[in-house]
Every structure is written in C-alpha cells, then in structure tokens.
XYZ file of C-alpha atoms in Angstrom:
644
model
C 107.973 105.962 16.325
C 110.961 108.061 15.604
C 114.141 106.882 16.018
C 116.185 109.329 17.193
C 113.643 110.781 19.999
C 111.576 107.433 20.362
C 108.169 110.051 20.464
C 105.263 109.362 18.371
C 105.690 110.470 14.962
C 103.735 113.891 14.142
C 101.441 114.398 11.596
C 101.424 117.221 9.842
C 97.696 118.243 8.392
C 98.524 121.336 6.675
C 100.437 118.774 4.555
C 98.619 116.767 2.370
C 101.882 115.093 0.807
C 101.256 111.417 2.669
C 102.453 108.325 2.266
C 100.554 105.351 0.841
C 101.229 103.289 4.098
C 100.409 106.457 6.228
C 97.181 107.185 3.845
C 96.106 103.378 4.470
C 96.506 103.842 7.620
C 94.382 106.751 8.263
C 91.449 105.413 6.232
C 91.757 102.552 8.772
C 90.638 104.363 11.581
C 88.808 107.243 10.178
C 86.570 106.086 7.450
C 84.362 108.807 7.481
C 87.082 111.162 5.967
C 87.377 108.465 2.382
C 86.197 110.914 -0.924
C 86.053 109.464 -4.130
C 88.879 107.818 -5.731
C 90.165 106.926 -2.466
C 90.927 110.886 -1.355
C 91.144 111.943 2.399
C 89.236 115.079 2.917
C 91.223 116.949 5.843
C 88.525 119.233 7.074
C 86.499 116.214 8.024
C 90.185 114.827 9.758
C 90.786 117.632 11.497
C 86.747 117.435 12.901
C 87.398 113.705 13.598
C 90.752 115.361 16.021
C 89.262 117.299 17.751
C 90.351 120.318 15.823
C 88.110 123.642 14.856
C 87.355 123.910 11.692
C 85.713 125.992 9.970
C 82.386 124.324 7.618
C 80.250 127.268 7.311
C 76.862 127.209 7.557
C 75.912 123.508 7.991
C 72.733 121.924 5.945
C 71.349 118.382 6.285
C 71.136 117.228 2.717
C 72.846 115.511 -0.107
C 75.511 116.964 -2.035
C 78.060 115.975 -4.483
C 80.852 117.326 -7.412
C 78.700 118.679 -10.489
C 75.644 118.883 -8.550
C 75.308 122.694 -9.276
C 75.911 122.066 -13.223
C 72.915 119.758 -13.057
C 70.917 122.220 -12.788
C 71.928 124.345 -15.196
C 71.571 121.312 -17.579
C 68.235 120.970 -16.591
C 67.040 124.502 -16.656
C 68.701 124.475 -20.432
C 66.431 124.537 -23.098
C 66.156 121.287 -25.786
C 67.238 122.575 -29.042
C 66.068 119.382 -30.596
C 63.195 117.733 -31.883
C 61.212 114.767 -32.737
C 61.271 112.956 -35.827
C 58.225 110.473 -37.142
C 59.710 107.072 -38.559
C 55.955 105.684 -39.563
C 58.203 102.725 -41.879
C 59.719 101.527 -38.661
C 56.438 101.991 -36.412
C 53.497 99.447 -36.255
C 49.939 100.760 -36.737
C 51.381 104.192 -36.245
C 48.018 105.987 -37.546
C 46.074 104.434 -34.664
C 48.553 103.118 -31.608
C 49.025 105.471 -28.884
C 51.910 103.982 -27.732
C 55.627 105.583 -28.266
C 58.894 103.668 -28.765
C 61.457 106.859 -28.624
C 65.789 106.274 -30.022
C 67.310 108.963 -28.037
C 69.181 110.213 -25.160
C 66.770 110.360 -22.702
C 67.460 113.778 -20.943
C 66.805 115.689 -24.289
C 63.834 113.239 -24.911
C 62.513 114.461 -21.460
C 63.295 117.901 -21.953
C 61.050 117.541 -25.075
C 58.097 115.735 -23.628
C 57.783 118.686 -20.352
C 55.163 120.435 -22.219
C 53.180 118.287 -23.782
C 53.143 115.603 -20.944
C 53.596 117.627 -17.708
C 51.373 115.654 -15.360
C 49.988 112.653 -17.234
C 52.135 109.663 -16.790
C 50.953 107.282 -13.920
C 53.417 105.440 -13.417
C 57.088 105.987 -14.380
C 59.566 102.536 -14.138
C 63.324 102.750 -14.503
C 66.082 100.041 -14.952
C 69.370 102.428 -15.327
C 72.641 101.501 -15.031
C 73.367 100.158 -12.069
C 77.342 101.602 -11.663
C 78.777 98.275 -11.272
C 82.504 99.664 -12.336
C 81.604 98.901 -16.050
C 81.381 101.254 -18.355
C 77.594 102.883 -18.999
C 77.506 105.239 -21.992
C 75.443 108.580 -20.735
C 76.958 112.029 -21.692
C 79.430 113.563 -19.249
C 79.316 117.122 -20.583
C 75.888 117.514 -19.865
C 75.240 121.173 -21.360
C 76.335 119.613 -24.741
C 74.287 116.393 -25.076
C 72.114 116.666 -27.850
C 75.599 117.658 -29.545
C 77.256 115.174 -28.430
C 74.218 112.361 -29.071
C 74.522 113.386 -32.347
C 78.055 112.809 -33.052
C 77.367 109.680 -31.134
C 74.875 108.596 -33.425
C 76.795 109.455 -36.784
C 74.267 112.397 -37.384
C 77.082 115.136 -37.462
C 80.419 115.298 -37.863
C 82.575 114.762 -34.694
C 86.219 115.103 -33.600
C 86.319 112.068 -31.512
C 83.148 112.921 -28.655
C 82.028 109.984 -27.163
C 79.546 109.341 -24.656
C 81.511 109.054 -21.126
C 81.941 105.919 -19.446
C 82.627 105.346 -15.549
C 85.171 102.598 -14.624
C 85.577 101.612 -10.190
C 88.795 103.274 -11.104
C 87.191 106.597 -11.996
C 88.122 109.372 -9.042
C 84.338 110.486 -9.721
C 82.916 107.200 -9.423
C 79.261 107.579 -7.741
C 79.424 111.677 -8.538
C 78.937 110.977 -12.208
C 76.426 108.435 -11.603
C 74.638 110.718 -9.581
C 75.164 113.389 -12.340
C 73.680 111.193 -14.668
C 70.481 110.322 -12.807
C 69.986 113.466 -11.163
C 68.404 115.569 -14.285
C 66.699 112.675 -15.564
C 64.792 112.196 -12.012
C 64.318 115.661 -11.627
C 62.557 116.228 -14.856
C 60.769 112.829 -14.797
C 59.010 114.320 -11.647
C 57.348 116.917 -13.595
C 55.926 114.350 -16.016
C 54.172 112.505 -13.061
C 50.225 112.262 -12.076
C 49.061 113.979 -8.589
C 48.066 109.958 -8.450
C 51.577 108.787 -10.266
C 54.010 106.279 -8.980
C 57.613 105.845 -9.276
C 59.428 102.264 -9.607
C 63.363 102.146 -9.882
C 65.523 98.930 -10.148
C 68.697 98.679 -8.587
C 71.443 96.496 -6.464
C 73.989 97.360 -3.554
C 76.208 99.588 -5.603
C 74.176 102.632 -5.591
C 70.920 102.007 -3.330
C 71.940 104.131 -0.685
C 72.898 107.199 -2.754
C 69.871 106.584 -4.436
C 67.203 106.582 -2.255
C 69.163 109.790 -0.978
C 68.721 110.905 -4.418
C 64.929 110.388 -4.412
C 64.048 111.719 -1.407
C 65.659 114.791 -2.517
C 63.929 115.282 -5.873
C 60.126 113.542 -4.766
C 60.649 114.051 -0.762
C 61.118 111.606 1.561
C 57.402 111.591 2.888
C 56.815 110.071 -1.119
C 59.016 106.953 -0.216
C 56.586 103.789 0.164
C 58.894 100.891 0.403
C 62.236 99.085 -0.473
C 61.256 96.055 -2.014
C 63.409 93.269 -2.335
C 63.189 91.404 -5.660
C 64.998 87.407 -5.602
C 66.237 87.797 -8.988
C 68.584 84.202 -8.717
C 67.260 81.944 -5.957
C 71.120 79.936 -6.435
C 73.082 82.980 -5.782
C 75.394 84.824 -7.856
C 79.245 84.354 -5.978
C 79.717 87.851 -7.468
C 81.081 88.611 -3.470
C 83.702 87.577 -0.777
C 81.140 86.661 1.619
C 77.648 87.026 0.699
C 76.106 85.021 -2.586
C 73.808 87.674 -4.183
C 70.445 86.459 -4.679
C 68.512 89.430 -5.081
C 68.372 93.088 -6.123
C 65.739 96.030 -5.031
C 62.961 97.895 -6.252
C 62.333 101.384 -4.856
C 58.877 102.800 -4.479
C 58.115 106.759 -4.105
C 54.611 108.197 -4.729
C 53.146 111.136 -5.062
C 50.261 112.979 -2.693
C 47.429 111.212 -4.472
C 48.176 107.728 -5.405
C 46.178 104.792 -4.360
C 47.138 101.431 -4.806
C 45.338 99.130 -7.219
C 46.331 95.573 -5.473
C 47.591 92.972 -6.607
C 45.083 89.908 -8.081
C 44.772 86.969 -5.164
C 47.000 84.148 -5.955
C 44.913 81.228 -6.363
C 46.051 79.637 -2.730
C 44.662 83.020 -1.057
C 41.123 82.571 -3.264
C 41.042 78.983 -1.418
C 40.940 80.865 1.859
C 37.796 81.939 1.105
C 36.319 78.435 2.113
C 32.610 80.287 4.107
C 29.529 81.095 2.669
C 26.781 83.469 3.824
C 22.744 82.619 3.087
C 23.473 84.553 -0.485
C 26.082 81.852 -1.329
C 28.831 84.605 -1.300
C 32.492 83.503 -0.073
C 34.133 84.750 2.448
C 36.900 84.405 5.466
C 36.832 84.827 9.524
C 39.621 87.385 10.143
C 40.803 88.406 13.816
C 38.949 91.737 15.256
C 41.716 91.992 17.469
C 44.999 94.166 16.365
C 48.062 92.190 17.015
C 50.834 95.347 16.600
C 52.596 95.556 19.499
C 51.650 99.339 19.643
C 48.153 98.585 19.657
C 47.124 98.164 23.110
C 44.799 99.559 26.111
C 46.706 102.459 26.847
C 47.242 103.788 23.191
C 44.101 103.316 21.585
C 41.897 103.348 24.926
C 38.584 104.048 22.439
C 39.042 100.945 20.734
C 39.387 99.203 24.191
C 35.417 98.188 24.985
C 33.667 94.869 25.746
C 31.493 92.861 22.966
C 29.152 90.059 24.930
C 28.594 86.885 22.863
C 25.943 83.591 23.436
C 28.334 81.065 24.143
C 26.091 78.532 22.599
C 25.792 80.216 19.263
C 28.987 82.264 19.135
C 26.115 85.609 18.091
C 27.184 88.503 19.375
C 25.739 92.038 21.263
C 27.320 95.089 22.174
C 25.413 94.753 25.390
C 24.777 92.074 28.068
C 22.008 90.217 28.588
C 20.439 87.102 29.671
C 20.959 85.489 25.839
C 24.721 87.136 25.600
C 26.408 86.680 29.195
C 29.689 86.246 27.875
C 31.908 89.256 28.322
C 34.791 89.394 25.750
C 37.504 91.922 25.849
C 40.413 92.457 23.463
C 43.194 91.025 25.031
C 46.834 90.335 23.739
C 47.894 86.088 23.551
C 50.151 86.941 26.478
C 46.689 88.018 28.374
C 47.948 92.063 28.326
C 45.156 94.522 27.562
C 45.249 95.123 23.485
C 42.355 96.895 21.281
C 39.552 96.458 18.445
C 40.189 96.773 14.838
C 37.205 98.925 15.017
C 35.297 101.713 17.076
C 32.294 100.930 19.042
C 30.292 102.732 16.315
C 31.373 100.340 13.259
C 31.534 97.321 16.210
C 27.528 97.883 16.331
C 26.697 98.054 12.822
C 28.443 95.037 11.952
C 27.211 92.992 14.876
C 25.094 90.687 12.685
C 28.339 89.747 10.845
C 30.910 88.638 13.744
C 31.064 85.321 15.354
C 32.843 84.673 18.740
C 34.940 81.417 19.676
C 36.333 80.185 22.740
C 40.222 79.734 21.709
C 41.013 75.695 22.122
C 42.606 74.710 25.520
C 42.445 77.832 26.915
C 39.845 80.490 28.785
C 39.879 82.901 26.290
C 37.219 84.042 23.492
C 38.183 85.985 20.702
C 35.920 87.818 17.882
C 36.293 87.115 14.378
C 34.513 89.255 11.227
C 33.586 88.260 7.645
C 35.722 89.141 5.133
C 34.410 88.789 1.759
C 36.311 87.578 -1.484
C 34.083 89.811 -3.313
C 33.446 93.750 -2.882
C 30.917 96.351 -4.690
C 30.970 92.979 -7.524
C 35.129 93.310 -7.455
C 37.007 90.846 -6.284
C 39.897 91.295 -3.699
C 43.234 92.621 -3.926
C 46.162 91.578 -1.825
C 48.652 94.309 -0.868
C 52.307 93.706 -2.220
C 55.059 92.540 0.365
C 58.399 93.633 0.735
C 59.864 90.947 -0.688
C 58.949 89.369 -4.130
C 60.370 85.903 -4.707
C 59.161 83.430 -7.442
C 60.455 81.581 -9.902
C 58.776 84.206 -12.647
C 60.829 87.378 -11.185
C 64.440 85.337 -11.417
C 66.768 86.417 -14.277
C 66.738 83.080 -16.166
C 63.042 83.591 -16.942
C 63.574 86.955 -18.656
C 66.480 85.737 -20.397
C 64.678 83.092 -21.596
C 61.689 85.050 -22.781
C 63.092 87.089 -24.738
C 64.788 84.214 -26.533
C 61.739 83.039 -27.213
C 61.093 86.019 -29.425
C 64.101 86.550 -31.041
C 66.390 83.904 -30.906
C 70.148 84.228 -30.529
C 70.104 86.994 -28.346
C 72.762 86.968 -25.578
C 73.863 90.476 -25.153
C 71.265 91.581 -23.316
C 70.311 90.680 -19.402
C 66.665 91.858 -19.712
C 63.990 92.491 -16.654
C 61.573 89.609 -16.448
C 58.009 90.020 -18.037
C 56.310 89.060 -15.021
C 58.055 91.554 -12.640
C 56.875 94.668 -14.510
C 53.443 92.987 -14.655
C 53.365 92.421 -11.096
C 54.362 96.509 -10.721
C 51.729 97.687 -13.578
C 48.815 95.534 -11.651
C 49.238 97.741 -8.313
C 49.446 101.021 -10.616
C 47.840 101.413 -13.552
C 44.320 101.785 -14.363
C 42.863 100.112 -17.947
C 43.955 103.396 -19.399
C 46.621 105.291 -18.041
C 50.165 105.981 -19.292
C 53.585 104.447 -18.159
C 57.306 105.731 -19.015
C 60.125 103.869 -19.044
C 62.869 106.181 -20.452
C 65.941 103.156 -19.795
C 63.845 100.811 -21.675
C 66.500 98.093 -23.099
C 64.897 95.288 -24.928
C 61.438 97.243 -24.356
C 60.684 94.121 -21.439
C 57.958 97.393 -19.956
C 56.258 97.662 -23.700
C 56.091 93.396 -24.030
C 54.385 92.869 -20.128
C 51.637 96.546 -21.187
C 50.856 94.232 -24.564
C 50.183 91.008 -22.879
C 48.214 92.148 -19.647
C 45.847 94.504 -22.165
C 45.198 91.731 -23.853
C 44.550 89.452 -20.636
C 41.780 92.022 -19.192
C 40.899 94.086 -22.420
C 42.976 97.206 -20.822
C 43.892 100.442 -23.163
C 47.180 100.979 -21.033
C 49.905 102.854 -23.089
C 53.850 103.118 -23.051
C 56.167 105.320 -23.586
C 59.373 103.862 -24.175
C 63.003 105.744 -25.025
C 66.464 103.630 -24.936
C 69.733 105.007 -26.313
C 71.028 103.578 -29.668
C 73.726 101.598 -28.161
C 75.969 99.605 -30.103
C 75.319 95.642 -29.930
C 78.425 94.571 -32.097
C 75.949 92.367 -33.671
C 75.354 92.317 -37.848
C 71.053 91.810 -37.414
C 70.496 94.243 -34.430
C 72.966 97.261 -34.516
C 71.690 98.838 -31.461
C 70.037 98.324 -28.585
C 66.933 100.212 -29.886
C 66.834 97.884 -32.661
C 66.105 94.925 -30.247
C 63.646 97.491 -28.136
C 61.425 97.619 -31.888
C 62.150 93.975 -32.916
C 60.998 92.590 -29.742
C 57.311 94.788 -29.638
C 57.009 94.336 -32.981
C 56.928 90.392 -32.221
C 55.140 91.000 -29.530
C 52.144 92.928 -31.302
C 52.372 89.760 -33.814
C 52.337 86.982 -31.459
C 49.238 88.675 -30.257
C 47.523 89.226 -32.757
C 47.660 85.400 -33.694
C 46.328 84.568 -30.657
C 43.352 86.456 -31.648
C 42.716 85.201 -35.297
C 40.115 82.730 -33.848
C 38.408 85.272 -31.141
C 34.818 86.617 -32.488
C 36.245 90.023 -30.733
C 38.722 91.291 -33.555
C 38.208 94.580 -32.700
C 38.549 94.876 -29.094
C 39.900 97.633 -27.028
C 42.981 95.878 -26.441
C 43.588 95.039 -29.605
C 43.059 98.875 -31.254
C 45.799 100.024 -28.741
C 48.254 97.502 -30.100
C 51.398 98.786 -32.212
C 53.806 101.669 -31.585
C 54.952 104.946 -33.126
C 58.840 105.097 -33.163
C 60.134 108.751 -32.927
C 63.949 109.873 -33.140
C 65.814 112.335 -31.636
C 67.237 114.664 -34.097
C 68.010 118.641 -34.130
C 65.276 120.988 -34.717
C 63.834 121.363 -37.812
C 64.405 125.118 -37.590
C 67.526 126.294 -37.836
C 68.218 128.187 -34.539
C 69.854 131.810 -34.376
C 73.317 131.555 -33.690
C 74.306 134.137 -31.325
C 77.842 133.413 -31.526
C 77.820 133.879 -34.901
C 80.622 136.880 -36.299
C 79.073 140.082 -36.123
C 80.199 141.842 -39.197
C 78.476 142.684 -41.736
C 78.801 139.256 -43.799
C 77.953 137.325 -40.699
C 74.646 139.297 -39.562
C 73.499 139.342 -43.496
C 74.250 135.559 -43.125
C 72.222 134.862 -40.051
C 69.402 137.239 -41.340
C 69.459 134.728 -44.719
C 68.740 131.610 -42.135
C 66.281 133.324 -40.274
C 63.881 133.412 -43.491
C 64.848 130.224 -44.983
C 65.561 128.484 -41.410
C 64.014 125.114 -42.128
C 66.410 122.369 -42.687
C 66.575 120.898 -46.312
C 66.584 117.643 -45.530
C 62.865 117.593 -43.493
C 59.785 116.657 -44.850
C 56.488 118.099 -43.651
C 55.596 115.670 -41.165
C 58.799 116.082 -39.024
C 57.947 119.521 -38.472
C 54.607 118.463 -37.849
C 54.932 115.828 -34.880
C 57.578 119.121 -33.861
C 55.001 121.394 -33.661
C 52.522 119.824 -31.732
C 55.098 119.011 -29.166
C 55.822 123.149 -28.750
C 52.507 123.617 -28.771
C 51.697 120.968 -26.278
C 49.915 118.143 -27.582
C 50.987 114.525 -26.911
C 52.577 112.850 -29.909
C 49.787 110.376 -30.163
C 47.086 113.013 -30.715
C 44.750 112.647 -33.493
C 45.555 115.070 -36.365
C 43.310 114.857 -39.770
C 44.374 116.135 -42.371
C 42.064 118.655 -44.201
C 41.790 120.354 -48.120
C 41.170 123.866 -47.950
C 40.944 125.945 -51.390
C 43.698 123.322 -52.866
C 45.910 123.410 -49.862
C 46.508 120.848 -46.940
C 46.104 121.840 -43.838
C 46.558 119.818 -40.650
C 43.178 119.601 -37.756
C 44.570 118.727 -34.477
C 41.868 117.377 -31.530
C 38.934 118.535 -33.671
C 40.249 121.917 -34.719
C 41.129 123.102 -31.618
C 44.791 124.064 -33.371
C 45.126 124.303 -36.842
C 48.620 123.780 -38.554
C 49.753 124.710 -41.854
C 52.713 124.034 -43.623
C 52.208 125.405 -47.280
C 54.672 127.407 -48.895
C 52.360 129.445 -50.472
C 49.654 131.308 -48.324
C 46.885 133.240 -50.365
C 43.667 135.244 -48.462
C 41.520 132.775 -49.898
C 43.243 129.628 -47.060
C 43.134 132.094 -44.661
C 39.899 132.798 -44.413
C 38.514 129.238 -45.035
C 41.027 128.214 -41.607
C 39.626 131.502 -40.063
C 35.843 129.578 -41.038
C 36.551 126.601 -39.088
C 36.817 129.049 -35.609
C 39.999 127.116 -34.521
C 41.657 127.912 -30.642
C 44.605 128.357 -32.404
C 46.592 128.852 -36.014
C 50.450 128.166 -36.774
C 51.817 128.799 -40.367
C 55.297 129.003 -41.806
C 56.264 132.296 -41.382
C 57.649 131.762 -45.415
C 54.389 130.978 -46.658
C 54.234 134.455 -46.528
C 56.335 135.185 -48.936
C 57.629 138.979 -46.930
C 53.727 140.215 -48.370
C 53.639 142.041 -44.725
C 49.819 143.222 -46.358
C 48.531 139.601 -46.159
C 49.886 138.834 -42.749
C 48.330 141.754 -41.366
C 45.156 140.827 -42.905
C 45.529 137.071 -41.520
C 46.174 138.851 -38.003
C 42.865 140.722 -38.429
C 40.734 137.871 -40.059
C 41.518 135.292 -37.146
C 41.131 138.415 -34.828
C 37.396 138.681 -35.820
C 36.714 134.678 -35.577
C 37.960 135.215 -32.255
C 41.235 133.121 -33.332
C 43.046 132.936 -29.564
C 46.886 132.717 -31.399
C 48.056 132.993 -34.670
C 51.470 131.810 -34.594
C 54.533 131.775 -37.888
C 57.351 129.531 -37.324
C-alpha cells in the first residue's frame, strides 16, 4: 500500500526493473509466466491481466532458445571420419559388433548413410540434467572441432565441452539442445519395425516426452514405464523418497512386439491338459473393460447355450444345451464376448461353461494354450517393472564383478536392458546405444546370444570422458574393458560345450572405431585468396591425404561415404602386383595404390564390379590413363568410377 495515498501500489509492466520481493511475489501467483533462470516473461503477464497482447500467429508445439540452430547443426555436414583401432578391438576380422569413442552427434552424422533404416531397436541412458555438470558441446556447429581439442587431438585455446549447472539461466534449453539433434538424426537410423527406449527421472520427463513426440510423433508413443530402480528409496527429496525412474517407449508404424518369456509362476498356470497332453489355461470369454458393454459392442452381445451337466457348449438351443448364457457384467449389467459369433462357432469344441459358486450366473471360459505354432507364450510387459534384478545395487555390483574397484560409474543393470532386448529384437537384428557408459547394452546382447544361440549385434558410442583414474582414463576405456571381459568370461563358459563354433559364439568380439577428422584434407574456403593462398590450396587439393593415415583408415572411411556398414566383409585381392580391396563380393571395388598403371585397371574392369573408387593421385596428373580407365569401366558396364 502506499503511504501517502493508502491506494494499492501500481505496477508498472512496461518496466521490467522489479524488485526481488515484488519478483517473488509475482511468481507466487502467476507461475505460468517463470522462464529459465527464474525470468518473468511479461507478454505472458500481461495475458494472465487481462491485457491485449500481441503473440502473433499462435502454434501448438514445443519450442525453446537455440531450437532454430539445431537444425542447422543437424543439416551440417560431418567433416570427420572413422578410424579402425583393430589392436584395441576383439575378433575385429569377424565380429559385427561396433564399440565407437566419439561424440555422438558427429558419430551419427557419419553412420546416416550407411545405416539409414537398419537399427531395430535404439536404447538411450543420457544425462539426466540433474544440475550437475554433463560434458556435451554447447557450440554445436563446431563440435567435431571442439571434440578434438577435447580429446588432445589438436591444439586448443582453452574449448571445453559445456557443462549445465541448476544455476545455469538456460538450464532445460541446453539440455534440450543437446538431445534434440541426436534424436532427430537417430530417427533416420531406425527400422519401419524399430523401437525406441530412453531412460530418464523427474528432471526432464516432461520436456522429454514433448521432445519425442515432436521428432517420432505422438501416435509412436507406446508407454511410460516405470522402472523401481531402489525399492528403499533414495531421500534425494523434501517429501517424496525416490524409488524409481522411467523408461519411455515410442515406435515406429511397423513394430510388433516380441513378448517377454513367461516367468516360471505364469508357466505353472498352465495346470490343464487336452487328449494330446498339451497344457493349457481357462481364460474368461467375457471382456471386463468398463467400455465393453451391450450398447458399444452390440455384435459381440449374443447368447451361447451350454449342457449344464457337462459344461459343452452350442451356439444354439436344444434339448442337450437348454442353458442360455449371456455376457453379463459381475454387477449383472449387459457386457460383451471377447469374440464374434463367427470365431464363437468355430471354437465351440474348445469352451467350457460353469455356473459361478453361490450365485445364478454361468460364465464361458476358452483354452488358452502355453504353446503356439510349437512356440511357447509371451507375456506382454507392464507398466511398471519392479524386481530385485532392475534395482541399482545389482548393476553396480555386476560390473564389479568384472572389473573390480570400479566406483565412478552408476551403470544400468544387465537385466533391465535384457528385459527391453527380449520384447524387441529378433536373433539377428541391430541395436544402438550411442550414451553407452560402461557398455551395460553390449554385456546383456553377449549374454542373451549366448543363452538362445542369437546373432544380435551392437552398436555402441560413449564420449571419452575423463575418469580421474590411473588404469581407466576414460569412460570409453571401461566401455572396452568391460566387453572385452565379457567376450572372455564367455568364452570360458564354452571351453567344455561340443558346440565351439556356434552362431553365438562367431558374433562375439567388437570392432572399436574413433572419431577423428577426415582423412582428406578438406578445401578451405576461407582460405586468403591471393595468389600464394589459392596456389596453396591447389597444392592440398592433389596431395590432400593426411600424413599421418595409413591405408585402412581411409578404407573403413570410404565405405562409410559410399554406404556400406562398417562391419561389411571386405577381402582383400592381388591384381598385377597391386592390392586392391573387394567389398560384398565385388559389388565396389576400392583401391588405394599410389601408382595406377592400364594393366590394374583393366584386371578391376575384369571382375565387372557395381562400382570403382581410386585415389585420384594414383594417377599421377597422366589425364590419358584416366580417360582410358573412364572408358574401360564404361565398356564392363562399370556403374561409377569414383577418385578421391
């Protein structure tokens, strides 16, 4: 109140000079107008008032500071590339599976063309934005530059990955930032069939299941599941003890759920057996939904007439079936079948009727079978997982059990991403996990291929964060430690199996790939334009490889620009005293001499390859010989003939 006129005190809005008291005040009663950083947005004050404002032209949809950079960060190009590290891989001539030491938005830039549409199932543990500091790039049009000064690779002037404190003004916009690219180009690397899994808690499940339903749609969502992680509770709150954390589901057009194996309480429920001596359950034929009654589903509303004696059933009455039986609702209300009249007949042989105890009522009840087309059957997953198995103690624990002394990491629990593979993936299909941590996805692939002979593979990229410890330096040191026991452990197992050579056991092992800067040096456009600095540029452009790479890093680089998966089977050929490189049977042919003569040429234009790529120095500036090359793979019907 004001003193000297006792009237209310005015606020003035054009002002945005308030008080903290006044600022406290107004958050109080108008929540809705909060920002980030504690802000007041005065548009949305003035709306709350009463007052016209003016918002333009209104959208429903998410929005949020640097959403418009993200994509142009995603609609850059990758200037970097791949780079083989066979010491530090196990098996890497035969595995098919990928452990990847990168940032992961340049590692999924680089995998859009040769995996576009063949991962089934993608799972994510990110940062969950708890007001610690997570250690993703902030200048996102610079972040294979600024991975690489991360990583030691190139010189820096103090760039540092970005971290987001509770304090930060932009706390859940840079989160956002951070996700939204990744998610966004993730999409593109899914199945018609695939399926999405993302971990998080409280912090950021609301912005991100808005953040989903933007990039996958929200008719892709297919549940919220809640995951007890800590059946004690953590007192990590004023009033609530957490005890669990959620799992986000989104799928695209196609998928189908595989099940989930019956635990071996719901296999006991399968007590019945027919005259074949097959198992099987009574089930209710009546739906229980509260929306399933007379009036909505009036065709599944019909009588089925039943021999009291023998509980045999008829879809018509006669002397032997005189008992009429309708679907009705406990509370005696008109309800429905399961079934139409149509599927009702064909079954008939196969339901049983009984009069419900103390009451003068009959229901009908249908065999369910434990067994279907010689597969057993699947339970569907609940919304709420809870176990022992899924709590945080038995990850930590497990992956003590590998490597001992490890206490810097809070990993998933093995059984958890089982429990998400066994409803996804088929025996041979691909998962991504591009926040992989201590590789907890690769460890639970390994174990259930082994458990059912499965070929599943994994792709696998985590960031090379520092650990502050002297054995693992990084966090992708622990991610290859822990498969690499893994693999081992396995393989022990199997030293007294007659099967040494099973499926499971071929796809064991891992290729480990870095993220480095293209093997070709790129043209610098912002180079001077004089006539030192163009003569300087032309130089690179014919020697533009970088000294420092050895034929098989522009190999794997290659095949990724040509799109090929990095696991694809390349032999390695001798033609006329040279090596050249046979990719999927000759379908591309890569070679990377520095010495072309017309005698290689024609013996690669012999083997009638799809396609040809040679460095464009092997050449040697004889134009004559690369116009012959043109016209020699022209007449073998050579579709492209590439130099790089």
């Amino acid at each position: 109140m004001s003193k000297k006129t006792n009237e209310p005190e005015k606020l003035d809005l054009r002002s945005h000079d308030i008080a903290d008291d006044k600022r406290r005040e107004l958050l109080r009663l108008f929540p809705e107008i909060r920002t980030e950083g504690d802000k007041l947005d005065f548009d949305r004050l003035k709306l709350a008032l009463g007052e016209a404002v003016d918002v333009g032209k209104e959208r429903y949809g998410m929005t949020w500071p640097g959403k418009a950079e993200c994509f142009r960060t995603i609609q850059a190009p990758s200037l970097g590339t791949l780079r083989p590290c066979p010491e530090e891989s196990v098996n890497f001539d035969t595995t098919e599976n990928l452990i990847i030491e990168g940032d992961n938005l340049e590692v999924l830039k680089l995998l859009q063309k040769s995996y576009l549409g063949k991962v089934k199932m993608i799972y994510i543990d990110p940062p969950y934005n708890t007001g610690k500091d997570f250690i993703y790039p902030d200048n996102y049009a610079e972040s294979l530059q600024t991975y690489l000064e991360y990583t030691g690779q190139v010189d820096a002037e103090g760039r540092k990955f970005s971290t987001n404190t509770d304090t930060d003004g932009r706390f859940h916009s840079k989160w956002l930032n951070m996700m939204f690219p990744r998610l966004y180009l993730a999409r593109n690397l899914l199945r018609e069939d695939g399926v999405i899994f993302i971990s998080c808690d409280d912090n950021e499940s609301n912005n991100l299941r808005c953040l989903m339903n933007e990039v996958f749609g929200e008719e892709c969502f297919a549940g919220q599941i809640a995951v007890v992680n800590n059946l004690k509770g953590r007192n990590d709150r004023k009033y609530i003890a957490t005890a669990h954390e959620y799992l986000l589901m989104y799928t695209q057009p196609d998928f189908e759920s595989l099940g989930l194996p019956l635990s071996s309480k719901q296999i006991a429920e399968y007590r019945a057996e027919d005259e074949a001596g097959l198992k099987f359950q009574w089930r209710d034929l009546r739906k229980r939904g509260g929306a399933d009654t007379r009036d909505a589903r009036p065709k599944l509303y019909f009588p089925i007439f039943a021999d009291p004696k023998t509980g045999e059933c008829s879809p018509e009455e006669s002397a032997k079936f005189p008992k009429k039986i309708m679907p009705l609702k406990s509370d005696g209300s008109d309800g429905c079948w399961r079934w139409g009249s149509t599927r009702v007949k064909q079954a008939m042989s196969s339901l049983r009727a009984t009069k419900v105890e103390n009451k003068d009522r009959w229901n009908i009840a249908y065999r369910v079978y434990l067994e279907a087309d010689g597969q057993e059957r699947v339970a569907k997953p609940k919304s709420i997982w809870i176990g022992p198995e899924f709590s945080t103690d038995a990850a930590t624990k497990s992956l003590k059990a590998l490597i001992p002394g490890i206490a810097t990491i809070t990993p998933k629990p093995v059984e958890l991403i089982k429990t998400i593979i066994q409803q996804s993936l088929d025996e041979d299909d691909i998962c991504l996990d591009f926040f992989a941590g201590s590789g907890t996805t690769g460890h639970a692939i390994l174990e259930l291929n082994r458990q059912d002979g499965g070929t599943r593979k994994f792709i696998l990229v985590q960031l090379p964060e520092p650990t502050d410890r002297e054995d693992y330096k990084t966090v992708t040191e622990i991610t290859k430690e822990r498969v690499r026991r893994v693999v081992l452990k396995l393989d022990e197992q199997d030293i007294n199996t007659l099967d040494l050579a099973s499926s499971s056991e071929r796809a064991r092992g891992f290729r480990v790939f870095k993220l480095a800067e293209s093997n070709f040096n790129p043209w610098n456009a912002e180079a001077p334009k004089d006539a030192e600095g163009l003569a300087k540029q032309l130089e690179l452009h014919v020697d533009h490889i970088r000294e420092d790479r050895a034929p098989k890093d522009l190999l794997y680089e290659i095949l990724l620009k040509s799109g090929f998966p990095l696991t694809t089977p390349v032999e390695t050929l001798t033609l006329t005293g040279k090596t050249v490189h046979s990719v999927s049977g000759s379908a591309l042919l890569i070679c990377l001499e520095r010495e072309l003569t017309l005698e290689l040429i024609r013996a690669m234009a012999e083997k009638k390859p799809e396609r040809v790529v040679c460095l464009d120095e092997g050449f040697a500036g004889n134009d004559q010989l690369k116009a012959n090359a043109v016209q020699i793979f022209k007449n073998k019907s050579v579709t492209s003939f590439k130099t790089v």
